[in-house]
Amino acid sequence: MAIEVYWGSGSPYSWRVLLALEHKRLAYDSHPLQFSKQEHKSPQMLRMNPRGRVPVLKDGDYVVFESLACLLYLDRKYPEYPLFGTSAEEAGTIMRVICEYQAYAEQHVTQIVSAVFLDQLDQQAEAVTRAMHIVGGEARTIEGRLGNSDWLVGEQPSAADLTVFPGIMLLRRAMEKRESGDLRSRFLPMEATYPAIARWIQRVEQLPGYERTYPPHWRDTVHRS
Ligand SMILES: N[C@@H](CCC(=O)N[C@@H](CS)C(=O)NCC(=O)O)C(=O)O
C-alpha cells in the first residue's frame, strides 16, 4: 500500500514532507488540498488530524502529522537515504539546528510573511522591524554555516535542510512581492545579501524530485501567497 500525503500548496510544513519523500525516493500518493475550500477541515481530514492542519502522512493504517514527526517517522521506517544522519552525533547536531530554527527564527519569519501577504506592514511596522532584525541575525548564522559546508549539517542534505529551506523560500517570495517595500533590499538579491544561502537554494533545487515538491500555485502567480 502506497504512502499517502495530504498537503497544501505554499505550506512550508507540507513542503518539508514532500522533500523528505523525494529525498528517500519513496513512492507516494499525493493529495493536494485546497485551503480556500477548507478541504483540510473535512471530516476525513479531521479524523486523521483533529487540528485540521497539513501535512498529514498515512502509511497503511498508521497516520502521523506535524511535519517533523513525519520526517522522523519516514527516517525510522525507511532508513535508506538518511534524514537524521548516520551517527548519534550527527543526529544530535541536525536536531539542534532544527530546534534553533524553530525556537529562534520560525515565528518571526511567519510574522514577516503574514504581514506582507496580508498587506499589513504599515499596521505592524514595529513588530515587523523587530522580526526583520531577528531573522537577519538568524540568516547570518545560517549563512555562516553554509559558507563552510554545502549542507547545514554534514556532507549530505538532511532533515535540517528540509526543515529550513521552505521557510527561506517563503520569506524570499514575500520579499519579491511589491508590498514588501523597503524590506526587500535587506534580503534581495540573495546572491548579494546572503550568497552562501543563495548557492544552497540552487543545490536544493537540483535534488532529485525537487520539481515535484515545488508549490504548484507559485508557478502560476509570482506575487500572491
Ligand atoms: N507545526 C505544524 C504546522 C502545520 C500548519 O500550521 N499547517 C498550516 C499550513 S502552513 C495549516 O494547515 N493551516 C490550516 C489552519 O490552521 O487552518 C507542522 O509542522 O506540521
Short mmCIF file of C-alpha atoms and ligand atoms in Angstrom, two decimals:
data_model
loop_
_atom_site.label_atom_id
_atom_site.label_comp_id
_atom_site.label_asym_id
_atom_site.label_seq_id
_atom_site.Cartn_x
_atom_site.Cartn_y
_atom_site.Cartn_z
CA MET A 1 0.00 0.00 0.00
CA ALA A 2 1.45 3.35 -1.04
CA ILE A 3 2.22 6.12 1.40
CA GLU A 4 -0.35 8.92 1.21
CA VAL A 5 0.47 12.54 1.87
CA TYR A 6 -2.10 15.30 2.36
CA TRP A 7 -0.70 18.75 1.85
CA GLY A 8 -1.38 22.34 0.85
CA SER A 9 0.37 24.39 -1.83
CA GLY A 10 2.61 27.05 -0.30
CA SER A 11 2.58 25.44 3.16
CA PRO A 12 6.22 25.31 4.27
CA TYR A 13 5.42 22.45 6.65
CA SER A 14 3.91 20.41 3.83
CA TRP A 15 6.90 21.17 1.63
CA ARG A 16 9.23 19.58 4.19
CA VAL A 17 7.42 16.26 3.95
CA LEU A 18 7.26 16.28 0.15
CA LEU A 19 11.00 16.97 0.06
CA ALA A 20 11.60 14.10 2.50
CA LEU A 21 9.57 11.65 0.42
CA GLU A 22 11.50 12.63 -2.69
CA HIS A 23 14.84 12.53 -0.86
CA LYS A 24 14.09 8.95 0.12
CA ARG A 25 12.93 8.05 -3.40
CA LEU A 26 9.66 6.71 -1.94
CA ALA A 27 6.52 6.15 -3.99
CA TYR A 28 3.55 8.07 -2.62
CA ASP A 29 0.03 9.14 -3.45
CA SER A 30 -0.19 12.89 -3.35
CA HIS A 31 -3.36 14.63 -2.11
CA PRO A 32 -3.09 18.40 -2.56
CA LEU A 33 -5.87 20.09 -0.56
CA GLN A 34 -7.40 23.48 -1.31
CA PHE A 35 -7.19 25.76 1.72
CA SER A 36 -9.75 28.08 0.08
CA LYS A 37 -12.28 25.24 0.05
CA GLN A 38 -11.40 24.25 3.63
CA GLU A 39 -10.55 20.77 2.41
CA HIS A 40 -8.07 20.39 5.28
CA LYS A 41 -11.04 20.65 7.69
CA SER A 42 -13.14 17.90 6.07
CA PRO A 43 -14.41 15.12 8.36
CA GLN A 44 -11.92 12.72 6.76
CA MET A 45 -9.01 15.08 7.48
CA LEU A 46 -10.17 15.89 11.00
CA ARG A 47 -10.33 12.18 11.75
CA MET A 48 -6.64 11.95 10.83
CA ASN A 49 -5.59 15.27 12.35
CA PRO A 50 -8.05 16.82 14.80
CA ARG A 51 -6.13 20.09 14.50
CA GLY A 52 -7.22 20.34 10.86
CA ARG A 53 -3.73 21.17 9.62
CA VAL A 54 -1.44 19.83 6.96
CA PRO A 55 0.77 17.97 6.30
CA VAL A 56 -0.68 14.59 7.22
CA LEU A 57 1.07 11.36 6.30
CA LYS A 58 -0.67 7.98 6.12
CA ASP A 59 1.27 4.77 5.67
CA GLY A 60 -1.04 1.76 5.71
CA ASP A 61 -3.04 2.12 8.92
CA TYR A 62 -0.54 4.44 10.52
CA VAL A 63 -1.21 8.19 10.50
CA VAL A 64 1.21 10.89 11.59
CA PHE A 65 1.02 14.68 11.44
CA GLU A 66 3.34 17.52 12.44
CA SER A 67 5.99 17.88 9.78
CA LEU A 68 8.98 16.96 11.92
CA ALA A 69 7.23 13.91 13.29
CA CYS A 70 6.58 12.89 9.67
CA LEU A 71 10.29 13.29 8.85
CA LEU A 72 11.33 11.25 11.85
CA TYR A 73 8.79 8.53 11.08
CA LEU A 74 9.97 8.28 7.48
CA ASP A 75 13.60 8.06 8.56
CA ARG A 76 12.96 5.30 11.08
CA LYS A 77 10.67 3.35 8.78
CA TYR A 78 12.73 3.80 5.60
CA PRO A 79 16.37 4.24 6.65
CA GLU A 80 17.82 4.42 3.14
CA TYR A 81 18.93 7.96 2.22
CA PRO A 82 19.02 9.08 5.87
CA LEU A 83 17.50 12.34 7.03
CA PHE A 84 18.91 12.40 10.55
CA GLY A 85 22.50 11.48 9.74
CA THR A 86 24.40 8.26 10.23
CA SER A 87 25.73 8.74 13.75
CA ALA A 88 24.37 9.83 17.12
CA GLU A 89 26.49 12.97 16.92
CA GLU A 90 25.15 13.90 13.51
CA ALA A 91 21.56 13.26 14.63
CA GLY A 92 22.14 15.49 17.66
CA THR A 93 23.53 18.32 15.54
CA ILE A 94 20.75 18.02 12.95
CA MET A 95 18.12 18.20 15.70
CA ARG A 96 19.95 21.11 17.28
CA VAL A 97 19.90 23.13 14.05
CA ILE A 98 16.20 22.30 13.59
CA CYS A 99 15.38 23.27 17.18
CA GLU A 100 17.32 26.52 16.82
CA TYR A 101 15.41 27.40 13.67
CA GLN A 102 12.07 26.58 15.27
CA ALA A 103 12.84 28.33 18.54
CA TYR A 104 14.52 31.50 17.28
CA ALA A 105 13.58 32.12 13.65
CA GLU A 106 10.37 30.47 12.51
CA GLN A 107 7.78 32.58 14.32
CA HIS A 108 9.49 35.76 13.12
CA VAL A 109 9.60 34.52 9.53
CA THR A 110 5.87 33.78 9.82
CA GLN A 111 5.20 37.23 11.21
CA ILE A 112 7.01 38.98 8.35
CA VAL A 113 5.49 36.78 5.65
CA SER A 114 1.96 37.19 7.05
CA ALA A 115 2.32 40.95 7.28
CA VAL A 116 3.46 41.15 3.64
CA PHE A 117 0.85 38.76 2.23
CA LEU A 118 -1.97 40.39 4.21
CA ASP A 119 -0.66 43.85 3.29
CA GLN A 120 -0.37 44.77 6.97
CA LEU A 121 3.15 46.17 7.01
CA ASP A 122 2.04 49.67 7.99
CA GLN A 123 -0.16 48.45 10.84
CA GLN A 124 2.53 46.08 12.15
CA ALA A 125 5.57 48.23 11.40
CA GLU A 126 7.15 48.00 14.85
CA ALA A 127 6.71 44.23 15.23
CA VAL A 128 7.92 43.59 11.68
CA THR A 129 11.02 45.74 12.17
CA ARG A 130 11.87 43.70 15.24
CA ALA A 131 11.18 40.45 13.43
CA MET A 132 13.38 41.53 10.49
CA HIS A 133 16.20 42.25 12.88
CA ILE A 134 15.93 38.81 14.49
CA VAL A 135 15.55 36.99 11.18
CA GLY A 136 18.54 38.90 9.78
CA GLY A 137 20.67 37.64 12.68
CA GLU A 138 19.49 34.05 12.24
CA ALA A 139 20.06 34.28 8.48
CA ARG A 140 23.63 35.41 9.11
CA THR A 141 24.17 32.35 11.31
CA ILE A 142 22.83 30.10 8.55
CA GLU A 143 24.95 31.98 6.01
CA GLY A 144 27.99 31.24 8.20
CA ARG A 145 27.22 27.51 8.33
CA LEU A 146 26.72 27.37 4.58
CA GLY A 147 29.89 29.34 3.95
CA ASN A 148 31.81 26.34 5.28
CA SER A 149 29.72 23.48 4.00
CA ASP A 150 27.34 22.57 1.17
CA TRP A 151 24.61 21.48 3.61
CA LEU A 152 23.50 22.73 7.01
CA VAL A 153 24.89 19.67 8.77
CA GLY A 154 27.34 17.09 7.41
CA GLU A 155 28.13 16.15 3.85
CA GLN A 156 24.62 15.29 2.69
CA PRO A 157 21.24 17.02 2.69
CA SER A 158 19.47 16.27 5.97
CA ALA A 159 16.27 17.00 7.85
CA ALA A 160 17.87 20.31 8.84
CA ASP A 161 17.99 21.47 5.20
CA LEU A 162 14.49 20.17 4.50
CA THR A 163 13.13 21.98 7.57
CA VAL A 164 14.73 25.37 6.98
CA PHE A 165 14.55 25.55 3.17
CA PRO A 166 10.77 26.04 2.77
CA GLY A 167 10.78 28.87 5.34
CA ILE A 168 13.55 30.68 3.48
CA MET A 169 11.77 30.21 0.15
CA LEU A 170 8.58 31.62 1.65
CA LEU A 171 10.47 34.61 3.01
CA ARG A 172 12.13 35.17 -0.36
CA ARG A 173 8.74 35.02 -2.08
CA ALA A 174 7.31 37.56 0.37
CA MET A 175 10.26 39.86 -0.28
CA GLU A 176 9.64 39.60 -4.03
CA LYS A 177 6.16 40.96 -3.51
CA ARG A 178 5.63 44.64 -4.27
CA GLU A 179 4.07 45.16 -0.82
CA SER A 180 7.36 44.26 0.90
CA GLY A 181 8.55 47.79 0.02
CA ASP A 182 11.76 48.81 1.76
CA LEU A 183 12.20 45.40 3.43
CA ARG A 184 13.10 43.86 0.09
CA SER A 185 16.60 45.29 -0.10
CA ARG A 186 17.53 43.64 3.21
CA PHE A 187 17.17 40.21 1.60
CA LEU A 188 17.22 40.64 -2.15
CA PRO A 189 19.01 39.92 -4.31
CA MET A 190 20.06 37.00 -2.14
CA GLU A 191 23.14 36.46 -4.32
CA ALA A 192 24.40 39.75 -2.84
CA THR A 193 22.93 39.72 0.70
CA TYR A 194 23.32 36.03 1.54
CA PRO A 195 25.46 34.45 -1.22
CA ALA A 196 26.04 31.12 0.54
CA ILE A 197 22.29 30.72 1.16
CA ALA A 198 21.62 31.59 -2.49
CA ARG A 199 24.02 28.85 -3.63
CA TRP A 200 22.43 26.39 -1.16
CA ILE A 201 18.99 27.15 -2.61
CA GLN A 202 20.36 26.21 -6.02
CA ARG A 203 21.75 22.96 -4.61
CA VAL A 204 18.39 22.05 -3.06
CA GLU A 205 16.69 22.86 -6.37
CA GLN A 206 18.96 20.27 -8.03
CA LEU A 207 17.91 17.44 -5.69
CA PRO A 208 16.10 14.50 -7.31
CA GLY A 209 12.34 15.03 -7.43
CA TYR A 210 12.56 18.66 -6.31
CA GLU A 211 10.33 19.85 -9.14
CA ARG A 212 7.50 17.63 -7.88
CA THR A 213 7.61 19.37 -4.49
CA TYR A 214 7.50 22.97 -5.70
CA PRO A 215 4.24 24.69 -4.64
CA PRO A 216 2.08 24.46 -7.78
CA HIS A 217 0.38 27.83 -7.36
CA TRP A 218 3.76 29.57 -7.10
CA ARG A 219 4.36 28.67 -10.74
CA ASP A 220 1.20 30.48 -11.84
CA THR A 221 1.36 33.58 -9.64
CA VAL A 222 4.59 35.31 -8.88
CA HIS A 223 3.22 37.70 -6.31
CA ARG A 224 0.43 36.04 -4.37
CA SER A 225 0.80 33.90 -1.24
N1 LIG B 1 3.55 22.52 13.37
C1 LIG B 1 2.80 22.05 12.22
C2 LIG B 1 2.24 23.25 11.49
C3 LIG B 1 1.23 22.84 10.43
C4 LIG B 1 0.47 24.05 9.91
O1 LIG B 1 0.32 25.06 10.61
N2 LIG B 1 -0.01 23.95 8.68
C5 LIG B 1 -0.80 25.04 8.13
C6 LIG B 1 -0.41 25.27 6.68
S1 LIG B 1 1.16 26.07 6.54
C7 LIG B 1 -2.26 24.66 8.14
O2 LIG B 1 -2.62 23.55 7.87
N3 LIG B 1 -3.11 25.65 8.43
C8 LIG B 1 -4.51 25.47 8.36
C9 LIG B 1 -5.24 26.03 9.52
O3 LIG B 1 -4.61 26.40 10.51
O4 LIG B 1 -6.46 26.09 9.43
C10 LIG B 1 3.72 21.19 11.34
O5 LIG B 1 4.95 21.29 11.49
O6 LIG B 1 3.22 20.37 10.56
#
